PDB file of C-alpha atoms in Angstrom:
ATOM      1  CA  MET A   1      42.764 -16.560  67.846  1.00 41.00           C
ATOM      2  CA  GLY A   2      44.079 -13.041  68.377  1.00 42.00           C
ATOM      3  CA  LYS A   3      47.576 -13.900  67.036  1.00 42.00           C
ATOM      4  CA  ASP A   4      46.769 -12.451  63.648  1.00 44.00           C
ATOM      5  CA  LYS A   5      45.596  -9.177  65.222  1.00 43.00           C
ATOM      6  CA  GLY A   6      49.111  -8.023  66.003  1.00 45.00           C
ATOM      7  CA  GLY A   7      50.011  -5.881  68.980  1.00 47.00           C
ATOM      8  CA  GLY A   8      48.742  -8.436  71.545  1.00 51.00           C
ATOM      9  CA  GLY A   9      45.494  -8.216  73.403  1.00 60.00           C
ATOM     10  CA  GLY A  10      44.737 -11.891  72.776  1.00 78.00           C
ATOM     11  CA  LYS A  11      41.822 -13.106  74.864  1.00 83.00           C
ATOM     12  CA  ALA A  12      40.804  -9.623  76.049  1.00 80.00           C
ATOM     13  CA  GLN A  13      40.583  -8.362  72.459  1.00 79.00           C
ATOM     14  CA  ALA A  14      38.647 -11.459  71.366  1.00 81.00           C
ATOM     15  CA  ALA A  15      36.236 -11.041  74.293  1.00 78.00           C
ATOM     16  CA  LYS A  16      35.711  -7.368  73.399  1.00 69.00           C
ATOM     17  CA  GLU A  17      35.027  -8.230  69.764  1.00 72.00           C
ATOM     18  CA  ALA A  18      32.596 -10.977  70.799  1.00 73.00           C
ATOM     19  CA  ALA A  19      30.753  -8.544  73.086  1.00 66.00           C
ATOM     20  CA  GLU A  20      30.533  -5.974  70.286  1.00 60.00           C
ATOM     21  CA  LYS A  21      29.169  -8.581  67.855  1.00 63.00           C
ATOM     22  CA  LYS A  22      26.596  -9.691  70.442  1.00 65.00           C
ATOM     23  CA  ALA A  23      25.461  -6.088  71.041  1.00 56.00           C
ATOM     24  CA  VAL A  24      25.103  -5.512  67.292  1.00 52.00           C
ATOM     25  CA  ALA A  25      23.168  -8.780  66.906  1.00 57.00           C
ATOM     26  CA  ASP A  26      20.907  -7.890  69.846  1.00 57.00           C
ATOM     27  CA  SER A  27      20.123  -4.451  68.412  1.00 52.00           C
ATOM     28  CA  LYS A  28      19.449  -5.933  64.976  1.00 52.00           C
ATOM     29  CA  ALA A  29      17.212  -8.592  66.517  1.00 53.00           C
ATOM     30  CA  LYS A  30      15.218  -5.896  68.281  1.00 62.00           C
ATOM     31  CA  GLY A  31      15.303  -3.747  65.147  1.00 76.00           C
ATOM     32  CA  VAL A  32      16.597  -0.682  67.012  1.00 82.00           C
ATOM     33  CA  GLU A  33      18.648   1.705  64.903  1.00 85.00           C
ATOM     34  CA  ALA A  34      18.781   4.701  67.249  1.00 89.00           C
ATOM     35  CA  MET A  35      17.621   5.740  70.693  1.00 90.00           C
ATOM     36  CA  GLU A  36      16.952   9.067  72.352  1.00 92.00           C
ATOM     37  CA  VAL A  37      18.656   8.721  75.718  1.00 93.00           C
ATOM     38  CA  ARG A  38      19.383  10.607  78.923  1.00 94.00           C
ATOM     39  CA  HIS A  39      21.896   9.548  81.526  1.00 95.00           C
ATOM     40  CA  ILE A  40      23.386  10.333  84.894  1.00 95.00           C
ATOM     41  CA  LEU A  41      27.118   9.619  85.106  1.00 95.00           C
ATOM     42  CA  VAL A  42      28.935   9.179  88.434  1.00 95.00           C
ATOM     43  CA  GLU A  43      32.253   7.652  89.516  1.00 95.00           C
ATOM     44  CA  LYS A  44      31.042   5.158  92.150  1.00 96.00           C
ATOM     45  CA  HIS A  45      28.520   2.317  92.011  1.00 96.00           C
ATOM     46  CA  GLY A  46      27.236   3.229  95.476  1.00 96.00           C
ATOM     47  CA  LYS A  47      26.487   6.815  94.449  1.00 96.00           C
ATOM     48  CA  ALA A  48      24.605   5.619  91.355  1.00 96.00           C
ATOM     49  CA  ALA A  49      22.557   3.202  93.490  1.00 96.00           C
ATOM     50  CA  GLU A  50      21.790   6.041  95.927  1.00 97.00           C
ATOM     51  CA  ILE A  51      20.581   8.278  93.077  1.00 96.00           C
ATOM     52  CA  ILE A  52      18.340   5.483  91.749  1.00 96.00           C
ATOM     53  CA  GLU A  53      16.737   5.221  95.199  1.00 97.00           C
ATOM     54  CA  ILE A  54      16.216   9.016  95.317  1.00 96.00           C
ATOM     55  CA  ILE A  55      14.462   8.906  91.929  1.00 95.00           C
ATOM     56  CA  LYS A  56      12.374   5.849  92.889  1.00 95.00           C
ATOM     57  CA  SER A  57      11.272   7.518  96.134  1.00 95.00           C
ATOM     58  CA  GLY A  58      10.039  10.556  94.215  1.00 94.00           C
ATOM     59  CA  LYS A  59      12.315  13.010  96.055  1.00 95.00           C
ATOM     60  CA  MET A  60      13.723  14.045  92.664  1.00 94.00           C
ATOM     61  CA  GLY A  61      12.846  13.443  89.060  1.00 94.00           C
ATOM     62  CA  PHE A  62      15.371  11.965  86.627  1.00 93.00           C
ATOM     63  CA  ASN A  63      16.148  15.321  84.974  1.00 92.00           C
ATOM     64  CA  GLU A  64      16.612  17.100  88.294  1.00 93.00           C
ATOM     65  CA  ALA A  65      18.886  14.319  89.560  1.00 94.00           C
ATOM     66  CA  ALA A  66      20.929  14.539  86.332  1.00 93.00           C
ATOM     67  CA  ARG A  67      21.431  18.283  86.808  1.00 91.00           C
ATOM     68  CA  GLU A  68      22.358  17.801  90.470  1.00 92.00           C
ATOM     69  CA  TYR A  69      24.593  14.710  90.412  1.00 93.00           C
ATOM     70  CA  SER A  70      25.891  13.908  86.914  1.00 93.00           C
ATOM     71  CA  MET A  71      29.574  14.426  86.115  1.00 92.00           C
ATOM     72  CA  ASP A  72      28.611  14.862  82.435  1.00 87.00           C
ATOM     73  CA  LYS A  73      27.464  18.445  82.050  1.00 74.00           C
ATOM     74  CA  ALA A  74      27.455  18.310  78.226  1.00 67.00           C
ATOM     75  CA  GLY A  75      23.729  17.658  77.968  1.00 66.00           C
ATOM     76  CA  LYS A  76      21.115  19.633  79.855  1.00 75.00           C
ATOM     77  CA  SER A  77      19.310  17.316  82.278  1.00 85.00           C
ATOM     78  CA  GLY A  78      21.443  14.402  81.094  1.00 90.00           C
ATOM     79  CA  LEU A  79      20.142  14.573  77.529  1.00 91.00           C
ATOM     80  CA  LEU A  80      22.435  12.860  75.045  1.00 91.00           C
ATOM     81  CA  GLY A  81      19.870  13.084  72.251  1.00 90.00           C
ATOM     82  CA  TRP A  82      19.391  10.597  69.417  1.00 91.00           C
ATOM     83  CA  LYS A  83      22.309   8.161  69.306  1.00 91.00           C
ATOM     84  CA  ARG A  84      23.159   5.187  67.137  1.00 89.00           C
ATOM     85  CA  LYS A  85      25.188   2.224  68.351  1.00 87.00           C
ATOM     86  CA  PRO A  86      28.601   3.411  67.078  1.00 89.00           C
ATOM     87  CA  GLU A  87      28.180   6.660  69.034  1.00 91.00           C
ATOM     88  CA  LEU A  88      27.794   4.941  72.423  1.00 91.00           C
ATOM     89  CA  ASP A  89      29.857   2.644  74.621  1.00 93.00           C
ATOM     90  CA  GLN A  90      28.867  -0.980  73.850  1.00 92.00           C
ATOM     91  CA  ASP A  91      27.873  -1.668  77.480  1.00 93.00           C
ATOM     92  CA  PHE A  92      25.754   1.513  77.518  1.00 94.00           C
ATOM     93  CA  TRP A  93      24.006   0.484  74.273  1.00 92.00           C
ATOM     94  CA  ALA A  94      23.391  -3.085  75.452  1.00 92.00           C
ATOM     95  CA  ALA A  95      21.873  -1.855  78.735  1.00 93.00           C
ATOM     96  CA  ALA A  96      19.742   0.771  76.964  1.00 92.00           C
ATOM     97  CA  LEU A  97      18.252  -1.919  74.697  1.00 90.00           C
ATOM     98  CA  GLU A  98      16.796  -3.606  77.781  1.00 89.00           C
ATOM     99  CA  VAL A  99      15.091  -0.442  79.084  1.00 90.00           C
ATOM    100  CA  PRO A 100      11.462   0.211  78.087  1.00 89.00           C
ATOM    101  CA  GLU A 101      10.764   3.650  76.637  1.00 88.00           C
ATOM    102  CA  GLY A 102      10.121   6.256  79.313  1.00 90.00           C
ATOM    103  CA  LYS A 103      11.908   4.162  81.986  1.00 93.00           C
ATOM    104  CA  TYR A 104      15.428   4.043  83.391  1.00 94.00           C
ATOM    105  CA  THR A 105      17.876   1.341  84.451  1.00 95.00           C
ATOM    106  CA  GLU A 106      17.194   0.038  87.933  1.00 94.00           C
ATOM    107  CA  GLU A 107      20.839  -0.977  88.390  1.00 95.00           C
ATOM    108  CA  PRO A 108      23.893   1.188  87.591  1.00 96.00           C
ATOM    109  CA  VAL A 109      25.592   0.377  84.275  1.00 96.00           C
ATOM    110  CA  LYS A 110      29.413   0.220  84.311  1.00 96.00           C
ATOM    111  CA  THR A 111      31.283   1.623  81.300  1.00 94.00           C
ATOM    112  CA  GLN A 112      34.784   2.910  80.727  1.00 93.00           C
ATOM    113  CA  TYR A 113      33.559   6.368  81.833  1.00 93.00           C
ATOM    114  CA  GLY A 114      32.014   5.375  85.161  1.00 95.00           C
ATOM    115  CA  TYR A 115      28.550   4.297  86.305  1.00 97.00           C
ATOM    116  CA  HIS A 116      25.441   5.371  84.411  1.00 96.00           C
ATOM    117  CA  ILE A 117      21.750   5.509  85.116  1.00 96.00           C
ATOM    118  CA  ILE A 118      20.223   5.379  81.642  1.00 96.00           C
ATOM    119  CA  MET A 119      16.777   6.599  80.593  1.00 95.00           C
ATOM    120  CA  VAL A 120      15.448   5.691  77.149  1.00 93.00           C
ATOM    121  CA  GLN A 121      12.981   8.283  75.907  1.00 92.00           C
ATOM    122  CA  ALA A 122      12.300   6.827  72.487  1.00 89.00           C
ATOM    123  CA  ALA A 123      13.667   4.256  70.048  1.00 85.00           C
ATOM    124  CA  GLU A 124      13.846   4.376  66.278  1.00 82.00           C
ATOM    125  CA  MET A 125      13.123   1.092  64.596  1.00 76.00           C
ATOM    126  CA  ARG A 126      14.177   0.068  61.121  1.00 64.00           C
ATOM    127  CA  GLY A 127      12.147   2.132  58.694  1.00 57.00           C
ATOM    128  CA  TRP A 128       9.974   3.965  61.239  1.00 51.00           C
ATOM    129  CA  ARG A 129      10.075   5.878  64.490  1.00 50.00           C
ATOM    130  CA  ARG A 130       8.077   4.539  67.414  1.00 49.00           C
ATOM    131  CA  ARG A 131       5.715   6.810  69.282  1.00 52.00           C
ATOM    132  CA  ARG A 132       7.145   8.474  72.337  1.00 53.00           C
ATOM    133  CA  ALA A 133       6.332   6.933  75.678  1.00 55.00           C
ATOM    134  CA  PRO A 134       3.579   8.627  77.710  1.00 55.00           C
ATOM    135  CA  GLY A 135       5.123  11.194  80.020  1.00 57.00           C
ATOM    136  CA  ALA A 136       8.445  11.330  78.142  1.00 56.00           C
ATOM    137  CA  ALA A 137       9.959  14.787  77.801  1.00 55.00           C
ATOM    138  CA  PRO A 138       9.251  16.590  74.510  1.00 54.00           C
ATOM    139  CA  LEU A 139      11.735  16.373  71.666  1.00 51.00           C
ATOM    140  CA  ARG A 140      13.908  19.452  71.359  1.00 48.00           C
ATOM    141  CA  SER A 141      16.849  20.531  69.286  1.00 42.00           C
ATOM    142  CA  ALA A 142      19.609  22.956  70.218  1.00 43.00           C
ATOM    143  CA  ALA A 143      17.833  25.614  68.153  1.00 43.00           C
ATOM    144  CA  ASP A 144      14.610  25.315  70.134  1.00 42.00           C
ATOM    145  CA  GLY A 145      13.838  28.027  72.607  1.00 44.00           C
ATOM    146  CA  ALA A 146      11.033  29.041  74.906  1.00 43.00           C
ATOM    147  CA  GLY A 147       7.760  29.384  73.068  1.00 42.00           C
ATOM    148  CA  CYS A 148       8.876  27.560  69.946  1.00 44.00           C
ATOM    149  CA  LYS A 149       6.174  26.443  67.516  1.00 44.00           C
ATOM    150  CA  GLY A 150       6.419  22.827  68.687  1.00 47.00           C
ATOM    151  CA  ASP A 151       5.311  23.844  72.185  1.00 49.00           C
ATOM    152  CA  LEU A 152       2.122  25.576  71.037  1.00 50.00           C
ATOM    153  CA  PRO A 153      -1.141  23.646  70.986  1.00 54.00           C
ATOM    154  CA  HIS A 154      -3.007  23.307  67.722  1.00 52.00           C
ATOM    155  CA  PRO A 155      -5.805  25.922  67.407  1.00 52.00           C
ATOM    156  CA  ALA A 156      -8.407  23.127  67.286  1.00 50.00           C
ATOM    157  CA  GLU A 157      -7.123  21.908  70.671  1.00 53.00           C
ATOM    158  CA  GLN A 158      -7.740  25.372  72.100  1.00 52.00           C
ATOM    159  CA  GLY A 159     -11.430  25.178  71.239  1.00 53.00           C
ATOM    160  CA  ALA A 160     -11.082  27.778  68.501  1.00 51.00           C
ATOM    161  CA  GLY A 161     -12.724  25.510  65.959  1.00 51.00           C
ATOM    162  CA  PRO A 162     -12.062  25.671  62.241  1.00 55.00           C
ATOM    163  CA  ARG A 163     -11.046  28.974  60.712  1.00 55.00           C
ATOM    164  CA  PRO A 164     -13.624  30.654  58.475  1.00 57.00           C
ATOM    165  CA  TYR A 165     -13.022  30.494  54.747  1.00 57.00           C
ATOM    166  CA  ARG A 166     -11.894  33.782  53.233  1.00 60.00           C
ATOM    167  CA  ALA A 167     -12.134  34.347  49.517  1.00 56.00           C
TER     168      ALA A 167
END
């Protein structure tokens, strides 16, 4: 096992491949194809645990903590957006599968990049997209701006009633 791979690696390579296969099998078993995720990335386990306690205590929200503490400044408020398994570290994906929508990991997740606190906002199942969790942040794209159509309430929700028919 591993001898036919060439270049060495042996047991470590076999273990990595087994972990990848398990993560793929787990995601297929759950039917998850993609997830909308946020994260907070730090170097030390202790710092990640401290941030989790700050969020739990209510001193800061997840997004505010991401802006304040995360080393990854690529996404505003830790937003990574919709990601499929091949786009994420296998340990990140496996941990995210265990998180209910609208919640975050209660223990830091170690990856090759550091320690993450992962929030799953929504998950896309095979053939359909699940409803967003209550209280989850609204979906946005890079093109969205303040006052975009998606942020406006429907006229019927404003009490305007139906529009009169005009011939």
